[in-house]
mmCIF file of C-alpha atoms in Angstrom:
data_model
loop_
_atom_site.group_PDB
_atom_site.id
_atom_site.type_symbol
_atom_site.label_atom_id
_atom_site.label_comp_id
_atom_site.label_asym_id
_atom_site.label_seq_id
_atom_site.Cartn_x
_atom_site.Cartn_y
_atom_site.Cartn_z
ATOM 1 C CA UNK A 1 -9.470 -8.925 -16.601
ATOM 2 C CA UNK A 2 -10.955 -11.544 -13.866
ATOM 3 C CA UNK A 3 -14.021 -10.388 -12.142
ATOM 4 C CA UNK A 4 -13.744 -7.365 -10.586
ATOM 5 C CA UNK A 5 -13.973 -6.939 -6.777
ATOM 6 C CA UNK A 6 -16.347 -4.838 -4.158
ATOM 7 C CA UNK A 7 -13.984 -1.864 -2.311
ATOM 8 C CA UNK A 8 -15.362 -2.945 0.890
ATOM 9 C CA UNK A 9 -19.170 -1.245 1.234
ATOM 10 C CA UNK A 10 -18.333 1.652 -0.854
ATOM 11 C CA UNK A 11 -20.145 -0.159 -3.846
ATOM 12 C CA UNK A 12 -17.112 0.575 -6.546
ATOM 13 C CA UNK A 13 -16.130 -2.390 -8.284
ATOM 14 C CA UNK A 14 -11.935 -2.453 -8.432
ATOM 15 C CA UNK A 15 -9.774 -4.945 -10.493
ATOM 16 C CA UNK A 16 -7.793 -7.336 -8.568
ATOM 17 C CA UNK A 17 -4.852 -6.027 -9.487
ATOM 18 C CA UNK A 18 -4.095 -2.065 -8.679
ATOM 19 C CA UNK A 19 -1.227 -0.259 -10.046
ATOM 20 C CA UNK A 20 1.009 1.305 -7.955
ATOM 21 C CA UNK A 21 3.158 4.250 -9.431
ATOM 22 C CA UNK A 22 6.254 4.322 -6.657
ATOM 23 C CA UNK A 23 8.426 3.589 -9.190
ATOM 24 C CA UNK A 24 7.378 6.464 -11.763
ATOM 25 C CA UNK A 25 9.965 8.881 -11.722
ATOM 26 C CA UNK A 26 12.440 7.736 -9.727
ATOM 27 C CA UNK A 27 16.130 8.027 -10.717
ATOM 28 C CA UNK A 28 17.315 4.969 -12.147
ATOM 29 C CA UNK A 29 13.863 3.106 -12.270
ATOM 30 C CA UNK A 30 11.442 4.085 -14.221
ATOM 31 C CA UNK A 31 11.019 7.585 -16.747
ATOM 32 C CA UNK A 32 8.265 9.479 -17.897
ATOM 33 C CA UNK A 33 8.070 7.680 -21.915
ATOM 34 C CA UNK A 34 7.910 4.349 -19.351
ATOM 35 C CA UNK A 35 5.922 4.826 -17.578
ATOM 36 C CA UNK A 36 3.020 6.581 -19.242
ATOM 37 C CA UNK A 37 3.636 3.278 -21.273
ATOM 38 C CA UNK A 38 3.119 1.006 -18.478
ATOM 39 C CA UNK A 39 -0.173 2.824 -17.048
ATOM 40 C CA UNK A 40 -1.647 2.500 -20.744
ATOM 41 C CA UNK A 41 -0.725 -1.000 -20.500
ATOM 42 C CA UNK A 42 -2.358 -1.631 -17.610
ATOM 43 C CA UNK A 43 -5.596 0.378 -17.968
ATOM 44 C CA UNK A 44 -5.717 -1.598 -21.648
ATOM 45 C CA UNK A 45 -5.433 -5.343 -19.406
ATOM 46 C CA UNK A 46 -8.804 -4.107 -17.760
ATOM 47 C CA UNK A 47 -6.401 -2.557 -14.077
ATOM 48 C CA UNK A 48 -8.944 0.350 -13.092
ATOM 49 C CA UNK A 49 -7.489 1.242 -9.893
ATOM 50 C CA UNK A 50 -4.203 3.632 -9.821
ATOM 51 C CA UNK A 51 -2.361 4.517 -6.922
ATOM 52 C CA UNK A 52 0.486 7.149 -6.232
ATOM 53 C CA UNK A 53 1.295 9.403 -3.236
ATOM 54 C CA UNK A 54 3.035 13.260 -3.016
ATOM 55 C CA UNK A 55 5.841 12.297 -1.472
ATOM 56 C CA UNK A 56 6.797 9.483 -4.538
ATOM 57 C CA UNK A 57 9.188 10.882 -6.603
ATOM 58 C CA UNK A 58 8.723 14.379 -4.680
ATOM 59 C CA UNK A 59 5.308 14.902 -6.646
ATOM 60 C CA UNK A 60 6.727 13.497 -9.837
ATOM 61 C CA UNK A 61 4.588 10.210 -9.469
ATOM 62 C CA UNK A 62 1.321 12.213 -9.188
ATOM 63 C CA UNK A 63 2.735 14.809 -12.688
ATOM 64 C CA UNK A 64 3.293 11.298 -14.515
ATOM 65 C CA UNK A 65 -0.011 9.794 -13.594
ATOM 66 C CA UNK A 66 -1.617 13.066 -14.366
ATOM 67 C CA UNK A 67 -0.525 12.916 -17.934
ATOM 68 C CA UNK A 68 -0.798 9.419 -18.573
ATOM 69 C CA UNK A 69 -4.436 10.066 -17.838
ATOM 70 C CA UNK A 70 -5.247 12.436 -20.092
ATOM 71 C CA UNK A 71 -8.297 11.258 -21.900
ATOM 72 C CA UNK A 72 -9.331 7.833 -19.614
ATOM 73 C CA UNK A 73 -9.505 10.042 -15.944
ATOM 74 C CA UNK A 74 -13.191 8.577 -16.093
ATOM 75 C CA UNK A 75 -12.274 4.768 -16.379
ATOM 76 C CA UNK A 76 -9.747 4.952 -13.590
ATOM 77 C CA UNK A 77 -9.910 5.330 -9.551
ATOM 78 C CA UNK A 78 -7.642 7.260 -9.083
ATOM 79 C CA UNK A 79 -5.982 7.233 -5.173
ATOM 80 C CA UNK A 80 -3.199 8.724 -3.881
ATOM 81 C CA UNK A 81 -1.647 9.465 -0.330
ATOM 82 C CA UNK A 82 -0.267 12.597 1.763
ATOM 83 C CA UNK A 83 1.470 12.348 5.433
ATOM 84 C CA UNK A 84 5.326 12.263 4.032
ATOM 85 C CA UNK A 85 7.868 15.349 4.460
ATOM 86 C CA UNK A 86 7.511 17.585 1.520
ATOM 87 C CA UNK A 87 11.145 20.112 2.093
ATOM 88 C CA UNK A 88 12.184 21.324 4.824
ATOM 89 C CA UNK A 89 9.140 23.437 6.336
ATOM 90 C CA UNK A 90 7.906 21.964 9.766
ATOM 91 C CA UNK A 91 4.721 21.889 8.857
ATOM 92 C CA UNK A 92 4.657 20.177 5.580
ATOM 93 C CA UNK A 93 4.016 17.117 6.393
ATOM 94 C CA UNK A 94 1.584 15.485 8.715
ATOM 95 C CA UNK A 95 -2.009 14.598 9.262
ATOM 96 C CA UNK A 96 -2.956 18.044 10.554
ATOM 97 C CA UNK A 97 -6.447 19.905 8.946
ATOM 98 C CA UNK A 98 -3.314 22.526 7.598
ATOM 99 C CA UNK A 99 -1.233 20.346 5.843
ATOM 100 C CA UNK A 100 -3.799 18.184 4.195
ATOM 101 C CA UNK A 101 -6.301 21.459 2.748
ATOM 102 C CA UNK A 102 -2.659 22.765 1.619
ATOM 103 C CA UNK A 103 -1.648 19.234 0.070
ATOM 104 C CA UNK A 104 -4.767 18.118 -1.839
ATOM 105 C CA UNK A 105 -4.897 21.262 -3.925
ATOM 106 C CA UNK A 106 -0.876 20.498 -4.772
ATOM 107 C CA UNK A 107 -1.723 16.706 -5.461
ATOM 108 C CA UNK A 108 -5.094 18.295 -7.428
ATOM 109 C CA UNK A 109 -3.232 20.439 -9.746
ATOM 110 C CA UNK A 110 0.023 17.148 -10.741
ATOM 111 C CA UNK A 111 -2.587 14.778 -11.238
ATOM 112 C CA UNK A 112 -4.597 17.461 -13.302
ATOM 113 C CA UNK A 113 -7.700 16.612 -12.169
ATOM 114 C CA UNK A 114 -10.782 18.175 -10.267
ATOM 115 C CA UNK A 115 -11.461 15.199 -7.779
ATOM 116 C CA UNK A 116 -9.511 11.988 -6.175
ATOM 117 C CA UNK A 117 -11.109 9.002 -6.087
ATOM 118 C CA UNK A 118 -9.480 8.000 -2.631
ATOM 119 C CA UNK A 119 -7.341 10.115 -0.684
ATOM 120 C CA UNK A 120 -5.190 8.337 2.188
ATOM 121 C CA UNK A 121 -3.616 8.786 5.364
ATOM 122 C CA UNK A 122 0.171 7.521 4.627
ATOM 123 C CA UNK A 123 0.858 6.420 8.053
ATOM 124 C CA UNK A 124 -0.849 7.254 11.318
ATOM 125 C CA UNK A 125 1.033 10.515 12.968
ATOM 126 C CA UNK A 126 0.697 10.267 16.850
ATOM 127 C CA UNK A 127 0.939 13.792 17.626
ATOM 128 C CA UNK A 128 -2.579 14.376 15.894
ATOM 129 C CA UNK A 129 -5.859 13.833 17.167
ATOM 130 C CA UNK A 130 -6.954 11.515 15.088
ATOM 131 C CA UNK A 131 -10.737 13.605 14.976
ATOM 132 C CA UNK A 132 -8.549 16.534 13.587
ATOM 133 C CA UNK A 133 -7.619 14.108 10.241
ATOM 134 C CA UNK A 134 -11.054 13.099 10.076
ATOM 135 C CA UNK A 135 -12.713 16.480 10.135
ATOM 136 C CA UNK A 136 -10.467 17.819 7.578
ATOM 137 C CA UNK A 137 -11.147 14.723 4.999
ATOM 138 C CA UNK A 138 -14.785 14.619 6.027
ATOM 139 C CA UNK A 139 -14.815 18.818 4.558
ATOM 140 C CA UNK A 140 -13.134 17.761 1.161
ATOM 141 C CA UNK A 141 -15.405 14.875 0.749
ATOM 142 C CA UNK A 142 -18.260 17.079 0.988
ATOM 143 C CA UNK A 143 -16.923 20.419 -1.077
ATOM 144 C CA UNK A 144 -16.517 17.323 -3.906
ATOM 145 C CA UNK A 145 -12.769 17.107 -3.745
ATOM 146 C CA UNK A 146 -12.713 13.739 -2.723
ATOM 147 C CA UNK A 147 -14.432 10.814 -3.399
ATOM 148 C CA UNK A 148 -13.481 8.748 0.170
ATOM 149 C CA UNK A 149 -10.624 8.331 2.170
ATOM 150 C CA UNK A 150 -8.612 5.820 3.680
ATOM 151 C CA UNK A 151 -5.635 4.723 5.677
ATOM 152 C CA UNK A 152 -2.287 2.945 5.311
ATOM 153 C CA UNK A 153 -0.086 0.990 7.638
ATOM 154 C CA UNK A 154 -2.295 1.558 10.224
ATOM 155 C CA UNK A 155 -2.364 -0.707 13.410
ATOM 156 C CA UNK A 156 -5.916 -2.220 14.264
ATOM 157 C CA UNK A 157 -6.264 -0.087 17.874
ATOM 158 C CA UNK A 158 -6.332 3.034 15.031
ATOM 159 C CA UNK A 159 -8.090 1.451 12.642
ATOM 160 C CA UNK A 160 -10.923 1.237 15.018
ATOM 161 C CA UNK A 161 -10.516 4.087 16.640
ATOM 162 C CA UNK A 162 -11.062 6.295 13.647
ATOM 163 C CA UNK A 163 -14.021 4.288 12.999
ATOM 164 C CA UNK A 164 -15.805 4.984 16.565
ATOM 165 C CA UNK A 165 -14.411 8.762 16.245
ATOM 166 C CA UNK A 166 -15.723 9.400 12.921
ATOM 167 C CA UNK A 167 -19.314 7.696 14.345
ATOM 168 C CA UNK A 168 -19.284 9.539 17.344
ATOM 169 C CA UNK A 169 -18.377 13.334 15.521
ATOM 170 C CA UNK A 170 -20.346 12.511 12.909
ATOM 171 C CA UNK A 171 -18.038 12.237 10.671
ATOM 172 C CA UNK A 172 -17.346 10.358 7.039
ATOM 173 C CA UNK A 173 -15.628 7.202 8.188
ATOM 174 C CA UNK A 174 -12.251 5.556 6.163
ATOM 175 C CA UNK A 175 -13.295 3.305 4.218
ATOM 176 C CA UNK A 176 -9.922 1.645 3.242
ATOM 177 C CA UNK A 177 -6.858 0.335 4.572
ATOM 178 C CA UNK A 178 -3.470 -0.406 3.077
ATOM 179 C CA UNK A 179 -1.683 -3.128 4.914
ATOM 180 C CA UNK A 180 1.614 -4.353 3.726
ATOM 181 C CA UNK A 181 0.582 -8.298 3.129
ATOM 182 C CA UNK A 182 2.320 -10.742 1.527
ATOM 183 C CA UNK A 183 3.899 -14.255 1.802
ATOM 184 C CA UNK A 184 6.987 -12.944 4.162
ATOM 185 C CA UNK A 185 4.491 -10.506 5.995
ATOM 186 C CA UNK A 186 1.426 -12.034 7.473
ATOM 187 C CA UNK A 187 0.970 -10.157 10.177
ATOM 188 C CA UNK A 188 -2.144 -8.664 8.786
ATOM 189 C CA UNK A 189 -4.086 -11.590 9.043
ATOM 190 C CA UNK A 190 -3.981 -11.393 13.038
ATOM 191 C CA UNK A 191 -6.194 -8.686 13.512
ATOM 192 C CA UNK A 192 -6.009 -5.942 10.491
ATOM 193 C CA UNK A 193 -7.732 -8.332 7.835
ATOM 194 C CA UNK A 194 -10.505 -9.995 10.415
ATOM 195 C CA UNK A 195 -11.235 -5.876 11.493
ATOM 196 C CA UNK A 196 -11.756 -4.792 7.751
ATOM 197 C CA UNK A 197 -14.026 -8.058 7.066
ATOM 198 C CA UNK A 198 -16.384 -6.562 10.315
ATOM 199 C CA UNK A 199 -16.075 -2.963 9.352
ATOM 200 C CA UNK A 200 -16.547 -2.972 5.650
ATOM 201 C CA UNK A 201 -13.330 -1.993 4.642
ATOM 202 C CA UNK A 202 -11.637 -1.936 1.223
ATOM 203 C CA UNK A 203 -7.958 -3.815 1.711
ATOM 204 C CA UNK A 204 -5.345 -2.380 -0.742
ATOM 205 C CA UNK A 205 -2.278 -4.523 0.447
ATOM 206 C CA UNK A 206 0.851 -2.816 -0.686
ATOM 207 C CA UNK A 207 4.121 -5.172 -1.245
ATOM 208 C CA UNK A 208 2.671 -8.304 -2.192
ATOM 209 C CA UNK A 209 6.222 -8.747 -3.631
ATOM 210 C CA UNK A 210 7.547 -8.479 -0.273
ATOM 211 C CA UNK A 211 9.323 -5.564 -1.917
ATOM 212 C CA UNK A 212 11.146 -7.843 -4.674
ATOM 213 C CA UNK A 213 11.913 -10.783 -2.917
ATOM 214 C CA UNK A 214 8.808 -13.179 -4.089
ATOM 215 C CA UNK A 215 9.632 -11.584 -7.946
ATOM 216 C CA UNK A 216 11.821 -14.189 -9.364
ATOM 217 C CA UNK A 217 15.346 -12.236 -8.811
ATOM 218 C CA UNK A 218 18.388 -14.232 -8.579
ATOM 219 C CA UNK A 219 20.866 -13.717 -5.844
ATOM 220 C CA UNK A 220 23.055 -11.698 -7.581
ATOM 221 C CA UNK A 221 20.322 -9.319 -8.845
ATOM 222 C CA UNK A 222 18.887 -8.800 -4.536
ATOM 223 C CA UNK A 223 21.936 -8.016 -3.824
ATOM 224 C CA UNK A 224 22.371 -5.527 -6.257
ATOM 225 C CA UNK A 225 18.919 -3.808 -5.944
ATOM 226 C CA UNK A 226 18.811 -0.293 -5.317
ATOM 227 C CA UNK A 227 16.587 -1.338 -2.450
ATOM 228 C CA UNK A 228 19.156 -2.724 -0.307
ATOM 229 C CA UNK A 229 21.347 0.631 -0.378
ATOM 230 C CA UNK A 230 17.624 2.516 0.509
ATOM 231 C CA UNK A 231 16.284 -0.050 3.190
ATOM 232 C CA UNK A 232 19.015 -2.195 4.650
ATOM 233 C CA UNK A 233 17.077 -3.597 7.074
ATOM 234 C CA UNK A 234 14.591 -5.213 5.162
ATOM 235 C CA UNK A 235 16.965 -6.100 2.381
ATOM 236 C CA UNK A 236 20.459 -6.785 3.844
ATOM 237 C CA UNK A 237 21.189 -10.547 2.798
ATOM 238 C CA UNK A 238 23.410 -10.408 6.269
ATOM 239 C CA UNK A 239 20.758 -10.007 8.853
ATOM 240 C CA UNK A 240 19.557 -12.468 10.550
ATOM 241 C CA UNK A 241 15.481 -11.550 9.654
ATOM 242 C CA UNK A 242 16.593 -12.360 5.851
ATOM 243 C CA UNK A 243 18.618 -14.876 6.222
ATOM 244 C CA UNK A 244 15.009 -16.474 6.794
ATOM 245 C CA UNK A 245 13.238 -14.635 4.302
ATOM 246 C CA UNK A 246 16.121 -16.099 2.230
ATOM 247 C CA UNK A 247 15.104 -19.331 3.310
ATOM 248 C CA UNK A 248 11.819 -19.558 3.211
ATOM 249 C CA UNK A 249 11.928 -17.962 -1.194
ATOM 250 C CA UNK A 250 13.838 -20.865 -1.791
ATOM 251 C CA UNK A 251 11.210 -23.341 -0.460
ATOM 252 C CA UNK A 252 8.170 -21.208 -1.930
ATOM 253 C CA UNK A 253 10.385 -21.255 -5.543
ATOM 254 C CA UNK A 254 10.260 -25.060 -5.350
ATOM 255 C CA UNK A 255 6.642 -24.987 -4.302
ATOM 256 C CA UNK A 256 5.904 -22.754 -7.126
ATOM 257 C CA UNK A 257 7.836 -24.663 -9.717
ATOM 258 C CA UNK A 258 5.803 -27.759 -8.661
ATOM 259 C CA UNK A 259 3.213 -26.389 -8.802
ATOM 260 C CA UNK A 260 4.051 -25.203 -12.511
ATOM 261 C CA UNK A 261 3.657 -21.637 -12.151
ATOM 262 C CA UNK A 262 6.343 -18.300 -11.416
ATOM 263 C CA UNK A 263 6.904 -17.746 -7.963
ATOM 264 C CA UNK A 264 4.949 -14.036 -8.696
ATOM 265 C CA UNK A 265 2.279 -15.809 -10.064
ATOM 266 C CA UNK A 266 2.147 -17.635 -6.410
ATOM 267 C CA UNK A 267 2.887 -14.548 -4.454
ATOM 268 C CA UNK A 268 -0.293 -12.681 -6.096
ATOM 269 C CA UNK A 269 -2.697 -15.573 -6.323
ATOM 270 C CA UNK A 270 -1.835 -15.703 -2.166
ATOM 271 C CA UNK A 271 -2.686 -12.647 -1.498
ATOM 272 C CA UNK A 272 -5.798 -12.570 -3.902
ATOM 273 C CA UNK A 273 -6.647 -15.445 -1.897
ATOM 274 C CA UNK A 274 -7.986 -13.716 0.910
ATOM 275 C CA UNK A 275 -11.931 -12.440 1.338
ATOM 276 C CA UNK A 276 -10.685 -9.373 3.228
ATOM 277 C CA UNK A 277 -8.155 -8.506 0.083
ATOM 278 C CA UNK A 278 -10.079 -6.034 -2.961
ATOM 279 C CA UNK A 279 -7.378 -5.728 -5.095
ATOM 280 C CA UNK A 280 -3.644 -5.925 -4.689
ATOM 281 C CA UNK A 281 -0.893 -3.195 -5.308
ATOM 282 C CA UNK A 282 1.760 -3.829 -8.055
ATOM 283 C CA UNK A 283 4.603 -1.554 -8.836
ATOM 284 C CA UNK A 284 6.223 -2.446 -11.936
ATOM 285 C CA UNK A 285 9.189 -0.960 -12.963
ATOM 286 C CA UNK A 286 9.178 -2.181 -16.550
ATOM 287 C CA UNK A 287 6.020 -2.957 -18.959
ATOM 288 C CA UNK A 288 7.821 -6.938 -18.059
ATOM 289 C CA UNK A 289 7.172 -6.480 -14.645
ATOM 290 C CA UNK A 290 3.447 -5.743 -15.624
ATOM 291 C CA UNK A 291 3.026 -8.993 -17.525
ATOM 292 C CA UNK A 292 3.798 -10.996 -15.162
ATOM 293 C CA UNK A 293 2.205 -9.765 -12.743
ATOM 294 C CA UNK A 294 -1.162 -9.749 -14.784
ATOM 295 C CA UNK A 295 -0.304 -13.590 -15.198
ATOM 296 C CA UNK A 296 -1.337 -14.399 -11.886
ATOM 297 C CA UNK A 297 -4.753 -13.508 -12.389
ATOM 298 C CA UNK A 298 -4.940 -16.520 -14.238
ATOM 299 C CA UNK A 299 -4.117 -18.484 -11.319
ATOM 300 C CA UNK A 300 -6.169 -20.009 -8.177
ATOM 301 C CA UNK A 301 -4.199 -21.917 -5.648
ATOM 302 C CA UNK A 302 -5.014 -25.489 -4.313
ATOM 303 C CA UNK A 303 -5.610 -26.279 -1.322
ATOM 304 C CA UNK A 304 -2.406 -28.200 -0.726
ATOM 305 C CA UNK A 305 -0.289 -25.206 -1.927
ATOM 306 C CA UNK A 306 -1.859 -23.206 0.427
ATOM 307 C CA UNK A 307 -0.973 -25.890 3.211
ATOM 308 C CA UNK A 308 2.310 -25.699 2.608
ATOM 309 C CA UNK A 309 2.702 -21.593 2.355
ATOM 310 C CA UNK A 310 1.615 -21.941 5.509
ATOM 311 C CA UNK A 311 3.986 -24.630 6.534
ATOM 312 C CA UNK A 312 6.865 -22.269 5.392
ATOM 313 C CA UNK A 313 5.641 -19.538 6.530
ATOM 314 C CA UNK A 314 2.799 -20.078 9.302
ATOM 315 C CA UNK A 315 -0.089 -17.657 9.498
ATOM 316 C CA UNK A 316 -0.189 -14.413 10.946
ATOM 317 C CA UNK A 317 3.870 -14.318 11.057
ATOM 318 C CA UNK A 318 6.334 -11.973 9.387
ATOM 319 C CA UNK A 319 9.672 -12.848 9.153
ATOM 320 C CA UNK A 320 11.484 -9.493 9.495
ATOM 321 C CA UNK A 321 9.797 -6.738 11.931
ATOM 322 C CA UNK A 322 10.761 -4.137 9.370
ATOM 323 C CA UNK A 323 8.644 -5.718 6.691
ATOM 324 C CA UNK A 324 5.373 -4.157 9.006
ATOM 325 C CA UNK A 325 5.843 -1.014 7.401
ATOM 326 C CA UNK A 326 5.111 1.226 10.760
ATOM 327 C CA UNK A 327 6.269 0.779 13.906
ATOM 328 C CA UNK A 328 4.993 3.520 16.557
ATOM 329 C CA UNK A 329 6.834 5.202 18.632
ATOM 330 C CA UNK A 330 6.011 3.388 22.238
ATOM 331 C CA UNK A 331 8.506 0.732 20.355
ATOM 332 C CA UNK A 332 11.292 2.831 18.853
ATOM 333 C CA UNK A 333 11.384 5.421 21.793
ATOM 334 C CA UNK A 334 13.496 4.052 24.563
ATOM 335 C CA UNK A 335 11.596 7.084 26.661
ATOM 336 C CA UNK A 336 8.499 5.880 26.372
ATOM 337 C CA UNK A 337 8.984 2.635 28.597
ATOM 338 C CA UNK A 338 10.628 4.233 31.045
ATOM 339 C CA UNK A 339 9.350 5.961 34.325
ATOM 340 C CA UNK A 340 10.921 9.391 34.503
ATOM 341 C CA UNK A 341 13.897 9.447 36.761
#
């Protein structure tokens, strides 16, 4: 493994790479015998960063992990998220103090472990004060439950506020953030990466891929991903949004062929590219997927390849709006920008 990389000021050294375990579990991607091969795989390449979340696979992520742990839990961070629905219980769910003393004992017991590393917010949640999160994390870092916490997907106004919140309560303070970043979605780099460089956060960026469509795939193979049936909007060839996203992986697979490398191997060196990044999320589906993935830490970008990413796509843009992972609800509720009548 490359040199490893500072999590923002927490003074834990993480591997460029991070493995994410979306994938683990999920019908018709990747089983148990699979993936406990892939995680050995990647701990044995020198990855010491693992990330999975309750709501991936229902809780089967976090029992995979769990297992495929068993007797190297001390060699890995181990992170995973709450915030998704978990059935059909109003209240499971959610950044409230409830739902996240209920949820880190159920994420506890499938990852079979005492402690988590780093324990994130999924997505911010509106509806809770954001002091009420806090408190509750702040509690399990000190009873020894957690290690830190972070956020994901959130949008820099929050990211700051929970910074000044958890100063002003006195609370323990995030201390990472998971932005989606990648070639197609640069919208990070307006404000999100700049605000982690001042505050001393750790930047996890999650679909450096741009959820498949900087791995490699062929035409035939998008169009045939079980993606497009679960997210249509971000992987529709149809739509207008990726129709450019179409356009713009065709220039970058010249670019990389060029420049004699994979077109993953130029999607991950991008990313890695960037001080504010500590170590990039990867979500194989196949021990394949790992390798070449794991090939890209072999590569630094010149300068003139980085010119021209930015030619094709220019900084601070993302293509499709659905690539930014979150969008709150003063944008998708009509009501909101409207005076009552």
């Amino acid at each position: 493994m490359s040199t490893y990389r500072p999590l923002g000021r927490t003074g834990v050294l993480v591997s460029p790479l991070t493995l994410g375990a979306m994938n683990f579990g999920a019908p018709g991607a990747t089983g148990e015998a699979e993936s406990t091969e892939i995680v050995h795989a990647a701990l044995d390449a020198g990855i010491n960063v693992v990330d999975t979340a309750d709501v991936y696979t229902r809780g089967r992520s976090e029992e995979i992990v769990g297992k495929a742990l068993a007797g190297r839990r001390d060699d890995v961070i181990l992170a995973t998220k709450f915030h998704g629905r978990l059935g059909d219980d109003p209240n499971h769910f959610g950044n409230s103090r409830r739902w996240i003393i209920r949820e880190v004992e159920a994420s506890l017991t499938r990852l079979q472990t005492d402690h988590i590393d780093l324990y994130q917010v999924h997505r911010p949640e509106e509806g809770t004060d954001i002091d009420e999160t806090l408190g509750a994390l702040t509690d399990l870092v000190h009873q020894g439950k957690i290690r830190y916490f972070g956020t994901s997907t959130f949008l820099p106004g929050q990211l700051v506020e929970a910074q000044w919140v958890a100063e002003k309560r006195g609370r323990e303070r995030p201390v990472t953030e998971q932005p989606p970043y990648s070639i197609l979605a640069r919208g990070a780099e307006t404000e999100v990466l700049p605000l982690a460089q001042k505050h001393g956060l750790g930047v996890l960026p999650w679909s450096p891929l741009a959820g498949g469509w900087l791995s490699g795939r062929s035409a035939t193979e998008a169009a045939d991903s079980p993606r497009r049936a679960r997210r249509p909007e971000r992987h529709d060839p149809r739509l207008p949004e990726n129709v450019l996203k179409a356009a713009a992986v065709e220039r970058l697979s010249k670019l990389a062929a060029d420049a004699g490398i994979t077109l993953v191997q130029l999607a991950l060196a991008f990313v890695l590219e960037h001080p504010a990044v500590s170590s990039a999320i990867v979500g194989p589906r196949t021990p394949a997927h790992l390798e070449a993935a794991l090939a890209a830490l072999d590569v630094r970008l010149p300068e003139d390849v980085l010119d021209e990413i930015d030619r094709i796509v220019p900084p601070g843009v993302t293509l499709n709006p659905a690539d930014a992972g979150y969008q709150p609800p003063s944008l998708t509720d009509a009501a909101r920008r409207r005076s009552a009548r």
